[in-house]
């Protein structure tokens, strides 16, 4: 297996629809890291270690020294946006990073100019950009994106590409007939079916060009049967949905812990305040719905109320997102969790997370780009469930329940890496450290 | 293996030095559960499920239906305390459970009267009980405890016994020469060596009588070479230290989550306010030291700063415990955690846990008793590292780093159960659900 | 003046439209206090002191010993509700007070049975009671209430009455033509004008019968020109709106403090979670609007942004109320306040108030009843602005800005009491304690 | 009176023992404000308004336009410190203000160089500066300070001076014989009495030179009979102790609010985490004691438990200060307040104040300097109780209870200003707005 992984030679192009707060924070960060100005904290591929073999072997290499990933120095960036600001301007507007950090990399960032976007105001009512493609049909738009992809690859002399959707959250829709197979989908493209959203068009174009596609927003995008099948058929890795950051990250850390201890949960109230453009888009109820659905599923999967109705059967789960301009990108969440323990006695947990949304999301974009590129080179196609670790609402094989427990997700990710590199999987059994015991077993 | 586990026939006696808040809450709870008055929430042995086989097999039996544990109906309780209150009186004084819950089981609880304690005021300055054994030497005290054990077993017609230390936290001491081997230790007993604490005397007596011993407090007790060796030699399961509840429970849930995402941590400030007798004992700096040492180690093991000095090398960790009578047993913790992400940008997490100390600890006592009894029947002797899940400061084989990550602890516990019952271990790899992928590997 | 106050002889009847959580908690409390079972904490009239004269005189009588208030022993209760539960049943349903407290006063509470309500589902969509009056016109309904009042007075042998609205919050409407004067209003009553709400009908009936009327909900009720004029004309004290409890109480404590120190405020985000019937009613957007308007005005008045635009000109104020059943009447609020200080440097305050809504409101009902009765006996008619202390959204003389600063409200209340009793007003100047200084002035 | 106030002509020198975080933040701020680079937020003298006359007159001038205060342009700064860093260096080290703000005023700040300090390591064990005066006796040190004062006045061409102690908190001592009168005190100076601390020497020197003296730290300094008497005799305004910021500020805002509503308080737990030099000094138990005593008195005065033992008689008040380097000057406090209401039902308030210590303190230093200068020109001598508003532990006339309620303090301050300017005092009675009512009284 290990021998079959293609090496990471040549340049890797990371293509991003949506050069907003998250994308520009990621790009600026990579440039700053390359210049030694800052550390890629929060990125597993850059700073994480992986244990190999037995505890006593003491083997903990960096992940990037263990699996063959693209080097930061081989990365080039491109993207699309409905506003024509270059990445420097967009980063300044996003107000995530300080000017002192952006200035030394200004020239690198200014060079990255968005291509014209595939956009449909009906999917994002609170935005109003003019830097958009015009064409008679959605199919023509898809062709235009494919052309962009090809041009970018040539102009930047890339050996490989990967695409990560960082565009705004689109309004809520559910999978429908048009999404059922590639024929109905391509018909829909040609007929301008209103149920085909811009993010689906990018995903279709990427898959058709053999470019791995990851979806950082909660809208469907590549999570429809037509595109899942197409990806498998063409051998392209895909995955989504919705970067796991902030409150949901915390929830998928904490809920497994409470569940581990068989503590009951009566209610979980989650509120968020944020003031960036993402918050503005989510202020529209249709777009909020997409996010809400993505965030709500988490607890049910982790707690499995059907197995323990006495602990989780009556759980009342409520999520609120509030647009609050004074906080800008500094999203803040407050959770009130009503738990109960021995004999039903109630207790409470309150969590106030003063986070920075894009700071948490940026390293995820980088990791996904690098791991999806690895997956491609390792001939792994279709949905990459082993990368669930990064998503609020992971895509899975049809019929499989998504795994939300971040610790199981991490083990899955690490054991997948061990597996493809021919190392033993880790079970944490460890009875062998207790020799007498083992003999007695 | 499975076949070699002795069945759980006959009565199991649970013997407890320290019939205070935790112990009486556990005992009252078991009686209430037996009468159908309440649920044993928080107890893995009573309410937890375990996944067996592949995800798609959908096998999630209750743990108590999977492994042969003693039934609650076969349990009898006994114990020692420096106060002569029976368990009903002690439970009323502890103010943990409501009178409405205690009254229907009053007669069962009143029957349980503490035996006279082995006590040494030098180890617990803030207590002043009179219900204590008198003898010329510590060795004689140990013999008296062994006699108590035998009498209890006979009088209650028990087939098996197990002992769980729920006594007050003893003052801080470190392992010394007298603790190095069983000869020096028994000499020390005979010479009234001041470095032999009461909890060591109980542990010694239990092990000598073949009774499994678990230590719920942070003091050394059975965590000295002399007793570890003796336990192995006599085939007795032992383990400790310090029930993992409240703030530390939360810490070993959260820290693995932050570490999973490679988020840096600059500072972690933890404060506690509690007003029960445990809080009063810990108000003495010598006793607090024992608890502090137990609580401080947690982060270092989970974060492994030597592997990621740029993320965890400068972590400032501070813990405070404040005696605050208005809260009684409703211990409350507040944590401020200073983390940093992408490019070093700072973020903060605040956690306010309004918990009930004894409510969290009681099911741990029960689980430990049942699992230690299982271990004995399965011929597992010496330190039971697979039960680290329940301890703030788990005992390990010499030279092994303790594992504090609660999720790794849980996998270890579950895989141990799977292992002794002859089921496949679980690795969460799950690539087989993605057939095409597996074939390509 | 003091001599002109009529004595509090005979029985005082407290009549309450809306025998829900707040009203029953108040009534049960008064009965429990009368039996010596509990303390009337939170009631200024029962437990508050008032300073008289100079600091050095050390005169701090209880308010109830200073001004001639009705004694608790002289109070009788009556009321209306759309459900026919007696006060004991309603108190049990409200789940505010423990059964242990309610049982000793069960017989007193069962005797209090609601009269049939004036109700209009259009004003409170989420309720569905059947215990309502039927009549051809709103005018007839008003007459029926007047008859209820008279009957109650006779049957209970009362010398005086007072009415406090504790009914559900009605949907949002604004003052319109029909409310402009008593002629248009009485026409409206006769024509079933939809802009006349049930609470206005009770208010009208009370004023016509000379009964002081206080409004504990945020809906208009007596806050319309027609009724204000009528009250003045007939010499009846009136006032409202909306009991000041919970988050708003906290806000009118904290905001004056920040303002006192000239600290700037950029944003104030307030969220509430509550699960009682009040929360259910407010889950309807029309009814929430009434509450929101009542809560939003508070900051503007206290901070006076027009005087300090650089400190308060850009303040973003947002309020959320979330129906969250797990908490029942235990309303909980969380506030995030973004302030700034010297040179514009930002700081944050987070307040988590775990309150009990009805526990905070009940003593307000009692105090208002007793003070409105006092006002009547002191010949004070029309709006009682000196009782703003108790209201989220105080009624004032037309053209006057309401005062929300709770400390100014308290001084106003206390100086009013001093004034009517002929004592010196207090200015906190106190220069006379510094003799040399005074001489030099 | 108004006519007798001397005008604020010429330059005002502000002399500061202790050019640390607070002092340099204040000085840098004044320079930045003078250049229009920032706003003096938090300063009552610079941004506060005062209401004059009746509400309907709508007269709310800025305080600085109402009373004759020194203009910022007329201020010059000087000071002493045990380190020789100039104010620019000290401000950079303090890490309170950003470099971007300090750089434009670098040259102004560099010019201000500390004079050698009167220092005694026995009073501040955790500091170790070398920039200190040497002399045979404390009396000689006092003379040296007087000489410094005179030189400064001459060299800077000042018409008036004022001194504000911003030095480190000295260790706890109580008033003793040597402090009883000016003879024993001056004897003590000559005999190097160990109970005379450096801050007393500065205070003595200032008073002798007729320079008003304010004490921003909790140590005694001018709060001893000898110096109080001397100040009166020489006609010099003095005052202290301990700038009221952060948690105590919040406490004196919140406690009056709870007291206003007659809510009971069972416990108040306050913890602080801070990492600046002040925190380091307070890490020594002797110095912490001084601060603790200053902080503890607050609640007792406001709540007057002797008047309401049922509400405040059992209040358990605990304060912790924790040195926590990760937070630097960003002091953070967390308060848990256990209150109870109607019938004794318990509720909780949690306050997390993410403040910046020096940002809150700096405008206080400025206001005190300007008001003490005003007091001098208005012939007000001795303790200035009307400035209690600024102090955690206000000095008062012997036998008078200090007033801690910040709202009463504010009224006192404002009414004092009104009084000296010949305006009506404000009582908030306001009955005259309700004409009919007034006539009826
Ligand atoms: N922590 C996080 O920040 C986080 C976490 C999870 C998911 N997300 C999702 O990531 C996405 C990006 O977040 P952000 O904070 O950067 O938002 P943003 O608003 O700053 O950036 C989104 C950008 O996408 C552009 N855009 C919108 N529609 C487009 C289209 N059809 N084609 C090309 N560009 C388009 C917008 O103009 C904007 O510049 C959002 O969907 C958000 O919900 C973010
Ligand atoms: N969440 C928790 O409650 C928790 C968590 C971890 C550890 N612990 C530890 O569990 C222990 C029990 O906690 P608790 O809350 O029940 O305390 P507690 O004070 O209510 O009970 C301890 C009892 O032990 C008795 N005791 C003391 N020394 C003894 C001796 N030598 N022999 C016999 N009895 C003795 C005391 O009299 C007391 O009744 C403490 O050591 C505590 O630190 C508790
Ligand atoms: N802290 C507080 O509890 C608080 C604070 C401020 C204001 N309020 C207001 O006080 C009122 C009462 O609050 P609650 O918690 O007791 O609510 P609740 O829902 O428990 O009680 C309201 C009662 O009014 C009855 N009602 C509704 N319309 C009526 C009508 N037209 N005539 C007679 N009865 C009628 C309902 O049936 C119900 O029993 C609400 O308007 C609430 O907004 C409460
Ligand atoms: N919010 C606040 O910052 C606040 C609030 C209340 C009181 N205070 C008090 O104000 C004082 C200053 O606080 P800070 O944060 O600036 O502390 P800091 O440690 O930054 O500054 C104190 C300075 O005083 C100097 N010093 C010590 N002893 C001296 C002496 N005898 N003569 C001259 N200089 C001396 C030190 O060298 C240091 O530079 C402290 O006493 C503090 O407790 C501060
Ligand atoms: Na603390
Ligand atoms: Na909310």
Short mmCIF file of N, CA and C and ligand atoms in Angstrom, two decimals, chain A residues 16-25 79-83 90 94 96 115-120 124 127-129 131-132 165-170 197-199 202 215-219 241-246 274 276-279 281-282 291 329 331 355-362 364 390 392, ligand 1:
data_model
loop_
_atom_site.label_atom_id
_atom_site.label_comp_id
_atom_site.label_asym_id
_atom_site.label_seq_id
_atom_site.Cartn_x
_atom_site.Cartn_y
_atom_site.Cartn_z
N UNK A 16 -9.90 27.99 -4.29
CA UNK A 16 -10.90 28.26 -3.25
C UNK A 16 -12.03 29.13 -3.76
N UNK A 17 -13.23 28.59 -3.90
CA UNK A 17 -14.37 29.46 -4.13
C UNK A 17 -14.72 30.15 -2.81
N UNK A 18 -14.68 31.48 -2.80
CA UNK A 18 -14.97 32.22 -1.57
C UNK A 18 -13.71 32.69 -0.87
N UNK A 19 -13.16 33.82 -1.35
CA UNK A 19 -11.93 34.33 -0.72
C UNK A 19 -12.30 35.34 0.36
N UNK A 20 -12.97 34.86 1.39
CA UNK A 20 -13.40 35.72 2.48
C UNK A 20 -12.49 35.58 3.69
N UNK A 21 -13.08 35.71 4.86
CA UNK A 21 -12.29 35.72 6.10
C UNK A 21 -11.48 34.44 6.27
N UNK A 22 -12.12 33.30 6.16
CA UNK A 22 -11.42 32.04 6.40
C UNK A 22 -10.31 31.82 5.39
N UNK A 23 -10.65 31.96 4.11
CA UNK A 23 -9.67 31.67 3.06
C UNK A 23 -8.47 32.62 3.15
N UNK A 24 -8.73 33.89 3.33
CA UNK A 24 -7.59 34.83 3.34
C UNK A 24 -6.75 34.63 4.60
N UNK A 25 -7.38 34.25 5.70
CA UNK A 25 -6.60 33.99 6.91
C UNK A 25 -5.70 32.78 6.70
N UNK A 79 -8.51 31.34 -6.61
CA UNK A 79 -9.87 31.29 -6.10
C UNK A 79 -10.84 32.16 -6.87
N UNK A 80 -12.07 32.12 -6.40
CA UNK A 80 -13.14 32.90 -7.01
C UNK A 80 -13.84 33.70 -5.90
N UNK A 81 -14.35 34.86 -6.26
CA UNK A 81 -15.21 35.56 -5.30
C UNK A 81 -16.15 36.51 -6.04
N UNK A 82 -17.21 36.88 -5.39
CA UNK A 82 -18.17 37.80 -5.99
C UNK A 82 -17.73 39.25 -5.82
N UNK A 83 -16.69 39.44 -5.02
CA UNK A 83 -16.08 40.77 -4.94
C UNK A 83 -14.70 40.68 -5.57
N UNK A 90 -8.88 41.82 0.74
CA UNK A 90 -9.92 41.05 1.42
C UNK A 90 -9.51 40.72 2.85
N UNK A 94 -11.40 41.82 6.26
CA UNK A 94 -11.95 40.79 7.14
C UNK A 94 -11.62 41.10 8.60
N UNK A 96 -9.43 40.09 10.57
CA UNK A 96 -9.04 38.96 11.42
C UNK A 96 -7.59 39.13 11.86
N UNK A 115 -10.95 35.01 -9.44
CA UNK A 115 -11.63 34.88 -10.72
C UNK A 115 -13.10 35.22 -10.48
N UNK A 116 -13.82 35.49 -11.60
CA UNK A 116 -15.23 35.85 -11.45
C UNK A 116 -16.03 34.65 -10.92
N UNK A 117 -16.96 34.91 -10.03
CA UNK A 117 -17.67 33.83 -9.34
C UNK A 117 -18.88 33.33 -10.10
N UNK A 118 -19.24 32.08 -9.83
CA UNK A 118 -20.58 31.59 -10.16
C UNK A 118 -21.45 31.96 -8.96
N UNK A 119 -22.43 32.79 -9.19
CA UNK A 119 -23.18 33.31 -8.03
C UNK A 119 -24.67 33.36 -8.35
N UNK A 120 -25.48 33.22 -7.30
CA UNK A 120 -26.93 33.28 -7.48
C UNK A 120 -27.51 33.92 -6.22
N UNK A 124 -27.96 33.46 -1.56
CA UNK A 124 -27.30 34.25 -0.50
C UNK A 124 -27.84 35.66 -0.60
N UNK A 127 -25.82 39.18 0.29
CA UNK A 127 -24.61 39.63 -0.42
C UNK A 127 -25.00 40.26 -1.76
N UNK A 128 -24.09 41.06 -2.24
CA UNK A 128 -24.45 41.84 -3.42
C UNK A 128 -23.26 42.11 -4.33
N UNK A 129 -22.39 41.13 -4.55
CA UNK A 129 -21.17 41.36 -5.35
C UNK A 129 -21.45 41.41 -6.85
N UNK A 131 -18.77 40.84 -9.13
CA UNK A 131 -17.68 40.17 -9.83
C UNK A 131 -18.10 38.73 -10.17
N UNK A 132 -19.12 38.61 -11.06
CA UNK A 132 -19.72 37.29 -11.29
C UNK A 132 -19.76 36.95 -12.78
N UNK A 165 -14.25 24.55 -0.83
CA UNK A 165 -15.29 25.58 -0.80
C UNK A 165 -15.23 26.36 0.51
N UNK A 166 -14.93 27.66 0.40
CA UNK A 166 -14.96 28.57 1.55
C UNK A 166 -15.94 29.71 1.29
N UNK A 167 -16.90 29.47 0.41
CA UNK A 167 -17.89 30.51 0.11
C UNK A 167 -18.94 30.60 1.20
N UNK A 168 -19.76 31.62 1.09
CA UNK A 168 -20.83 31.83 2.07
C UNK A 168 -21.77 30.63 2.11
N UNK A 169 -22.42 30.47 3.25
CA UNK A 169 -23.42 29.43 3.41
C UNK A 169 -24.61 29.72 2.50
N UNK A 170 -24.99 28.75 1.71
CA UNK A 170 -26.16 28.94 0.85
C UNK A 170 -27.44 28.61 1.61
N UNK A 197 -27.38 24.73 -6.86
CA UNK A 197 -26.78 25.94 -6.28
C UNK A 197 -25.38 26.14 -6.85
N UNK A 198 -24.86 27.37 -6.72
CA UNK A 198 -23.50 27.64 -7.20
C UNK A 198 -22.47 26.65 -6.65
N UNK A 199 -22.55 26.32 -5.36
CA UNK A 199 -21.51 25.45 -4.80
C UNK A 199 -21.53 24.07 -5.47
N UNK A 202 -19.48 24.40 -8.77
CA UNK A 202 -18.03 24.30 -8.54
C UNK A 202 -17.64 22.84 -8.30
N UNK A 215 -15.90 20.50 1.07
CA UNK A 215 -16.91 21.54 1.28
C UNK A 215 -16.92 22.04 2.72
N UNK A 216 -16.47 23.29 2.92
CA UNK A 216 -16.36 23.84 4.27
C UNK A 216 -17.61 24.47 4.80
N UNK A 217 -18.66 24.56 3.99
CA UNK A 217 -19.90 25.18 4.44
C UNK A 217 -20.96 24.10 4.64
N UNK A 218 -22.07 24.45 5.29
CA UNK A 218 -23.07 23.42 5.58
C UNK A 218 -24.01 23.10 4.41
N UNK A 219 -23.98 23.89 3.35
CA UNK A 219 -24.90 23.60 2.24
C UNK A 219 -24.49 22.31 1.55
N UNK A 241 -19.35 18.06 5.45
CA UNK A 241 -19.70 19.44 5.23
C UNK A 241 -19.44 20.25 6.49
N UNK A 242 -19.04 21.51 6.29
CA UNK A 242 -19.03 22.52 7.36
C UNK A 242 -17.85 22.31 8.33
N UNK A 243 -16.88 23.20 8.20
CA UNK A 243 -15.71 23.11 9.09
C UNK A 243 -16.16 23.02 10.55
N UNK A 244 -15.56 22.13 11.27
CA UNK A 244 -15.93 22.00 12.69
C UNK A 244 -15.08 22.94 13.53
N UNK A 245 -15.69 24.04 13.98
CA UNK A 245 -14.97 25.03 14.79
C UNK A 245 -15.87 25.46 15.95
N UNK A 246 -15.35 26.30 16.78
CA UNK A 246 -16.12 26.99 17.81
C UNK A 246 -16.98 26.08 18.66
N UNK A 274 -21.80 36.82 16.82
CA UNK A 274 -20.69 37.10 15.90
C UNK A 274 -21.06 38.23 14.95
N UNK A 276 -19.16 39.16 11.86
CA UNK A 276 -18.49 39.25 10.55
C UNK A 276 -19.48 39.04 9.40
N UNK A 277 -18.96 38.94 8.17
CA UNK A 277 -19.84 38.81 7.02
C UNK A 277 -20.59 37.49 7.07
N UNK A 278 -19.93 36.47 7.57
CA UNK A 278 -20.59 35.18 7.74
C UNK A 278 -21.84 35.36 8.63
N UNK A 279 -21.69 36.13 9.71
CA UNK A 279 -22.80 36.39 10.61
C UNK A 279 -23.93 37.12 9.90
N UNK A 281 -24.63 36.98 6.68
CA UNK A 281 -25.31 36.03 5.79
C UNK A 281 -26.25 35.14 6.60
N UNK A 282 -25.80 34.71 7.76
CA UNK A 282 -26.61 33.80 8.57
C UNK A 282 -27.76 34.52 9.26
N UNK A 291 -27.29 26.17 8.47
CA UNK A 291 -26.31 26.04 9.55
C UNK A 291 -26.90 25.29 10.73
N UNK A 329 -15.13 39.30 13.88
CA UNK A 329 -14.83 37.88 13.66
C UNK A 329 -14.63 37.13 14.98
N UNK A 331 -16.05 35.53 17.24
CA UNK A 331 -17.28 34.82 17.60
C UNK A 331 -17.19 34.34 19.04
N UNK A 355 -13.84 32.80 21.08
CA UNK A 355 -12.97 32.29 20.04
C UNK A 355 -12.83 33.27 18.90
N UNK A 356 -12.04 32.90 17.94
CA UNK A 356 -11.88 33.68 16.72
C UNK A 356 -12.17 32.70 15.61
N UNK A 357 -13.25 32.96 14.95
CA UNK A 357 -13.79 31.99 14.03
C UNK A 357 -12.80 31.59 12.95
N UNK A 358 -12.23 32.55 12.29
CA UNK A 358 -11.40 32.24 11.13
C UNK A 358 -10.06 31.67 11.57
N UNK A 359 -9.63 32.03 12.75
CA UNK A 359 -8.38 31.47 13.27
C UNK A 359 -8.54 29.97 13.50
N UNK A 360 -9.72 29.55 13.91
CA UNK A 360 -9.95 28.12 14.09
C UNK A 360 -10.16 27.41 12.75
N UNK A 361 -10.75 28.11 11.79
CA UNK A 361 -11.07 27.45 10.53
C UNK A 361 -9.88 27.36 9.58
N UNK A 362 -9.00 28.37 9.62
CA UNK A 362 -7.93 28.43 8.61
C UNK A 362 -7.07 27.16 8.56
N UNK A 364 -7.82 24.25 9.27
CA UNK A 364 -8.63 23.13 8.75
C UNK A 364 -8.59 23.14 7.22
N UNK A 390 -12.76 16.90 10.68
CA UNK A 390 -12.75 18.32 10.36
C UNK A 390 -14.13 18.91 10.10
N UNK A 392 -18.42 19.50 10.75
CA UNK A 392 -19.57 19.53 11.68
C UNK A 392 -20.58 18.47 11.31
N1 LIG E 1 -15.12 29.04 11.81
C1 LIG E 1 -15.49 29.47 10.66
O1 LIG E 1 -15.14 30.52 10.25
C2 LIG E 1 -16.37 28.58 9.85
C3 LIG E 1 -16.72 27.36 10.39
C4 LIG E 1 -17.54 26.51 9.67
C5 LIG E 1 -17.95 26.89 8.41
N2 LIG E 1 -17.61 28.09 7.94
C6 LIG E 1 -18.13 28.45 6.64
O2 LIG E 1 -17.07 28.84 5.81
C7 LIG E 1 -17.57 29.76 4.87
C8 LIG E 1 -16.66 30.95 4.82
O3 LIG E 1 -16.70 31.64 6.05
P1 LIG E 1 -16.06 33.10 6.15
O4 LIG E 1 -16.08 33.46 7.59
O5 LIG E 1 -14.80 33.15 5.41
O6 LIG E 1 -17.17 33.97 5.41
P2 LIG E 1 -16.95 35.27 4.56
O7 LIG E 1 -18.30 35.84 4.40
O8 LIG E 1 -15.89 36.13 5.12
O9 LIG E 1 -16.39 34.70 3.18
C9 LIG E 1 -17.21 34.06 2.25
C10 LIG E 1 -16.81 34.59 0.90
O10 LIG E 1 -17.49 33.83 -0.06
C11 LIG E 1 -17.85 34.70 -1.11
N3 LIG E 1 -18.86 34.04 -1.87
C12 LIG E 1 -20.15 33.86 -1.58
N4 LIG E 1 -20.75 33.16 -2.53
C13 LIG E 1 -19.81 32.87 -3.44
C14 LIG E 1 -19.82 32.18 -4.66
N5 LIG E 1 -20.94 31.63 -5.10
N6 LIG E 1 -18.67 32.06 -5.35
C15 LIG E 1 -17.52 32.62 -4.89
N7 LIG E 1 -17.47 33.29 -3.74
C16 LIG E 1 -18.60 33.41 -3.04
C17 LIG E 1 -18.26 35.94 -0.38
O11 LIG E 1 -18.23 37.07 -1.24
C18 LIG E 1 -17.21 36.03 0.70
O12 LIG E 1 -16.11 36.78 0.29
C19 LIG E 1 -18.99 30.08 5.29
O13 LIG E 1 -19.90 29.30 4.58
C20 LIG E 1 -19.01 29.66 6.71
O14 LIG E 1 -20.31 29.32 7.16
C21 LIG E 1 -16.81 28.94 8.59
#
